[in-house]
PDB file of C-alpha atoms in Angstrom:
ATOM      1  CA  SER N  23      66.351 -60.865 -43.610  1.00 92.00           C
ATOM      2  CA  VAL N  24      64.697 -62.979 -40.931  1.00 95.00           C
ATOM      3  CA  LEU N  25      64.170 -66.735 -40.639  1.00 96.00           C
ATOM      4  CA  PHE N  26      61.365 -67.912 -38.346  1.00 96.00           C
ATOM      5  CA  VAL N  27      61.569 -71.614 -37.454  1.00 96.00           C
ATOM      6  CA  ASP N  28      58.527 -73.254 -35.838  1.00 94.00           C
ATOM      7  CA  ASP N  29      56.503 -76.372 -36.618  1.00 92.00           C
ATOM      8  CA  ASP N  30      53.170 -74.546 -36.188  1.00 92.00           C
ATOM      9  CA  PRO N  31      52.144 -73.071 -39.575  1.00 93.00           C
ATOM     10  CA  ILE N  32      49.590 -70.744 -37.990  1.00 92.00           C
ATOM     11  CA  LEU N  33      52.182 -69.332 -35.600  1.00 90.00           C
ATOM     12  CA  ARG N  34      54.633 -68.826 -38.488  1.00 92.00           C
ATOM     13  CA  LYS N  35      52.040 -66.877 -40.508  1.00 92.00           C
ATOM     14  CA  LEU N  36      50.962 -64.854 -37.460  1.00 90.00           C
ATOM     15  CA  PHE N  37      54.588 -63.960 -36.695  1.00 90.00           C
ATOM     16  CA  ALA N  38      55.258 -62.866 -40.280  1.00 92.00           C
ATOM     17  CA  ARG N  39      52.062 -60.822 -40.507  1.00 91.00           C
ATOM     18  CA  THR N  40      52.628 -59.159 -37.137  1.00 90.00           C
ATOM     19  CA  VAL N  41      56.297 -58.324 -37.735  1.00 92.00           C
ATOM     20  CA  ARG N  42      55.440 -56.791 -41.129  1.00 91.00           C
ATOM     21  CA  THR N  43      53.217 -54.264 -39.325  1.00 90.00           C
ATOM     22  CA  VAL N  44      56.232 -52.815 -37.471  1.00 91.00           C
ATOM     23  CA  ALA N  45      59.040 -53.701 -39.913  1.00 91.00           C
ATOM     24  CA  PRO N  46      57.498 -53.788 -43.414  1.00 93.00           C
ATOM     25  CA  ALA N  47      60.884 -53.781 -45.161  1.00 93.00           C
ATOM     26  CA  TRP N  48      62.035 -57.003 -43.492  1.00 93.00           C
ATOM     27  CA  SER N  49      62.197 -60.097 -45.660  1.00 94.00           C
ATOM     28  CA  ILE N  50      60.794 -63.030 -43.655  1.00 95.00           C
ATOM     29  CA  ARG N  51      61.359 -66.685 -44.533  1.00 96.00           C
ATOM     30  CA  GLU N  52      59.812 -69.616 -42.697  1.00 96.00           C
ATOM     31  CA  ALA N  53      60.910 -73.138 -41.834  1.00 94.00           C
ATOM     32  CA  SER N  54      58.960 -75.858 -40.059  1.00 92.00           C
ATOM     33  CA  ASN N  55      61.944 -77.625 -38.474  1.00 92.00           C
ATOM     34  CA  GLY N  56      65.636 -77.357 -37.700  1.00 91.00           C
ATOM     35  CA  GLU N  57      66.691 -79.486 -40.665  1.00 90.00           C
ATOM     36  CA  THR N  58      64.928 -77.160 -43.106  1.00 92.00           C
ATOM     37  CA  ALA N  59      66.419 -74.149 -41.340  1.00 94.00           C
ATOM     38  CA  LEU N  60      69.925 -75.557 -41.818  1.00 94.00           C
ATOM     39  CA  ARG N  61      69.250 -76.019 -45.557  1.00 94.00           C
ATOM     40  CA  LEU N  62      67.859 -72.486 -45.937  1.00 96.00           C
ATOM     41  CA  VAL N  63      70.880 -70.997 -44.183  1.00 96.00           C
ATOM     42  CA  GLU N  64      73.140 -72.821 -46.665  1.00 92.00           C
ATOM     43  CA  GLU N  65      71.230 -71.140 -49.519  1.00 91.00           C
ATOM     44  CA  GLY N  66      71.216 -67.573 -48.200  1.00 86.00           C
ATOM     45  CA  ASN N  67      72.212 -65.162 -45.482  1.00 91.00           C
ATOM     46  CA  PHE N  68      69.975 -64.162 -42.599  1.00 96.00           C
ATOM     47  CA  ASP N  69      70.411 -61.287 -40.172  1.00 95.00           C
ATOM     48  CA  LEU N  70      68.190 -62.828 -37.524  1.00 96.00           C
ATOM     49  CA  ILE N  71      66.900 -66.330 -36.837  1.00 97.00           C
ATOM     50  CA  PHE N  72      64.079 -67.207 -34.445  1.00 96.00           C
ATOM     51  CA  MET N  73      64.275 -70.884 -33.436  1.00 96.00           C
ATOM     52  CA  ASP N  74      61.564 -72.817 -31.601  1.00 95.00           C
ATOM     53  CA  MET N  75      62.699 -75.449 -29.093  1.00 93.00           C
ATOM     54  CA  TYR N  76      60.378 -78.362 -29.889  1.00 90.00           C
ATOM     55  CA  MET N  77      59.482 -79.078 -33.514  1.00 82.00           C
ATOM     56  CA  ALA N  78      57.952 -82.180 -35.012  1.00 71.00           C
ATOM     57  CA  SER N  79      59.703 -83.468 -38.114  1.00 60.00           C
ATOM     58  CA  VAL N  80      59.655 -86.609 -40.216  1.00 58.00           C
ATOM     59  CA  GLU N  81      63.424 -86.378 -40.233  1.00 58.00           C
ATOM     60  CA  LYS N  82      65.810 -86.458 -37.258  1.00 61.00           C
ATOM     61  CA  GLN N  83      63.720 -84.036 -35.185  1.00 76.00           C
ATOM     62  CA  LEU N  84      66.450 -81.657 -34.108  1.00 83.00           C
ATOM     63  CA  LEU N  85      65.660 -79.712 -30.979  1.00 90.00           C
ATOM     64  CA  GLY N  86      65.960 -75.972 -31.449  1.00 93.00           C
ATOM     65  CA  THR N  87      69.094 -75.964 -29.298  1.00 95.00           C
ATOM     66  CA  GLU N  88      70.649 -78.678 -31.476  1.00 94.00           C
ATOM     67  CA  ALA N  89      69.914 -76.640 -34.602  1.00 95.00           C
ATOM     68  CA  VAL N  90      71.480 -73.555 -32.975  1.00 97.00           C
ATOM     69  CA  ARG N  91      74.617 -75.556 -32.083  1.00 97.00           C
ATOM     70  CA  GLU N  92      74.865 -76.808 -35.663  1.00 95.00           C
ATOM     71  CA  LEU N  93      74.420 -73.291 -37.085  1.00 96.00           C
ATOM     72  CA  ARG N  94      77.211 -71.987 -34.848  1.00 97.00           C
ATOM     73  CA  ALA N  95      79.421 -74.979 -35.754  1.00 96.00           C
ATOM     74  CA  GLN N  96      78.951 -74.008 -39.421  1.00 94.00           C
ATOM     75  CA  GLY N  97      80.176 -70.494 -38.621  1.00 94.00           C
ATOM     76  CA  ILE N  98      76.802 -68.770 -38.813  1.00 94.00           C
ATOM     77  CA  ASP N  99      77.221 -65.574 -36.790  1.00 93.00           C
ATOM     78  CA  CYS N 100      73.893 -63.799 -37.216  1.00 95.00           C
ATOM     79  CA  ARG N 101      71.668 -63.062 -34.218  1.00 96.00           C
ATOM     80  CA  ILE N 102      69.732 -66.138 -33.078  1.00 97.00           C
ATOM     81  CA  CYS N 103      66.796 -65.982 -30.690  1.00 97.00           C
ATOM     82  CA  GLY N 104      65.474 -69.136 -29.065  1.00 96.00           C
ATOM     83  CA  LEU N 105      61.715 -69.495 -28.679  1.00 95.00           C
ATOM     84  CA  SER N 106      59.629 -71.588 -26.315  1.00 94.00           C
ATOM     85  CA  ALA N 107      56.492 -71.466 -24.222  1.00 92.00           C
ATOM     86  CA  ASN N 108      58.686 -72.921 -21.447  1.00 92.00           C
ATOM     87  CA  ASP N 109      61.698 -71.334 -19.771  1.00 93.00           C
ATOM     88  CA  LYS N 110      64.485 -72.668 -21.998  1.00 94.00           C
ATOM     89  CA  GLU N 111      66.628 -69.518 -21.938  1.00 94.00           C
ATOM     90  CA  SER N 112      69.715 -71.096 -20.371  1.00 95.00           C
ATOM     91  CA  GLU N 113      69.601 -74.042 -22.779  1.00 96.00           C
ATOM     92  CA  PHE N 114      69.431 -71.749 -25.812  1.00 96.00           C
ATOM     93  CA  LEU N 115      72.155 -69.417 -24.551  1.00 96.00           C
ATOM     94  CA  ASP N 116      74.391 -72.405 -23.750  1.00 96.00           C
ATOM     95  CA  ALA N 117      73.824 -73.647 -27.324  1.00 97.00           C
ATOM     96  CA  GLY N 118      75.007 -70.325 -28.761  1.00 96.00           C
ATOM     97  CA  ALA N 119      71.830 -68.261 -29.121  1.00 96.00           C
ATOM     98  CA  ASP N 120      72.075 -64.521 -28.473  1.00 96.00           C
ATOM     99  CA  ALA N 121      68.627 -64.087 -26.942  1.00 95.00           C
ATOM    100  CA  PHE N 122      65.504 -65.918 -25.823  1.00 96.00           C
ATOM    101  CA  SER N 123      61.812 -65.013 -26.084  1.00 94.00           C
ATOM    102  CA  PHE N 124      58.746 -66.657 -24.659  1.00 93.00           C
ATOM    103  CA  LYS N 125      55.976 -67.706 -27.029  1.00 89.00           C
ATOM    104  CA  PRO N 126      53.557 -66.408 -27.980  1.00 84.00           C
ATOM    105  CA  PHE N 127      55.230 -63.316 -29.407  1.00 83.00           C
ATOM    106  CA  PRO N 128      53.481 -60.022 -28.575  1.00 84.00           C
ATOM    107  CA  CYS N 129      50.980 -58.933 -31.216  1.00 82.00           C
ATOM    108  CA  GLU N 130      50.492 -55.318 -30.119  1.00 86.00           C
ATOM    109  CA  ALA N 131      52.771 -53.059 -32.201  1.00 86.00           C
ATOM    110  CA  ARG N 132      54.529 -51.238 -29.332  1.00 89.00           C
ATOM    111  CA  ALA N 133      55.165 -54.418 -27.321  1.00 90.00           C
ATOM    112  CA  LEU N 134      56.377 -56.239 -30.447  1.00 89.00           C
ATOM    113  CA  THR N 135      58.731 -53.393 -31.361  1.00 89.00           C
ATOM    114  CA  GLN N 136      60.219 -53.420 -27.867  1.00 91.00           C
ATOM    115  CA  GLU N 137      60.686 -57.197 -27.983  1.00 91.00           C
ATOM    116  CA  LEU N 138      62.359 -57.066 -31.408  1.00 91.00           C
ATOM    117  CA  LEU N 139      64.698 -54.311 -30.204  1.00 91.00           C
ATOM    118  CA  ARG N 140      65.544 -56.353 -27.115  1.00 91.00           C
ATOM    119  CA  VAL N 141      66.329 -59.399 -29.274  1.00 92.00           C
ATOM    120  CA  LEU N 142      68.387 -57.382 -31.752  1.00 91.00           C
ATOM    121  CA  TYR N 143      70.223 -55.054 -29.408  1.00 90.00           C
ATOM    122  CA  GLY N 144      69.790 -56.437 -25.894  1.00 82.00           C
ATOM    123  CA  SER N 145      67.538 -53.545 -24.862  1.00 59.00           C
ATOM    124  CA  GLY N 146      64.310 -51.849 -25.801  1.00 49.00           C
ATOM    125  CA  GLU N 147      66.175 -48.907 -27.332  1.00 47.00           C
ATOM    126  CA  MET N 148      67.756 -48.328 -30.719  1.00 46.00           C
ATOM    127  CA  PRO N 149      71.572 -48.218 -30.636  1.00 46.00           C
ATOM    128  CA  ARG N 150      73.190 -44.793 -30.965  1.00 43.00           C
TER     129      ARG N 150
END
């Protein structure tokens, strides 16, 4: 299952709808901030987490990188992909993320499939 963490509700719905076109069997959960993501991870297992960098929250307002660090500190070992419209790749990788993607995510099926494969496997090809 997949957890998509972003404070923009429209972007969360667009991501879920778009991913379901290429991976209809995936279970997709959403969170609007890092604090909620941490709670959801306590309740269930995820295979892949997409984490936005900057999220508004009435709580502590964890940066995406702070949430990734906390997930890793808790022993969460699933794939984590940082997300941002800005180049925050090194910050996410330093925090423990496995990959980084620029927002917005591709909406065209072939481009989206290639991006998901890159995030999951480090390339645009299925593993053998």
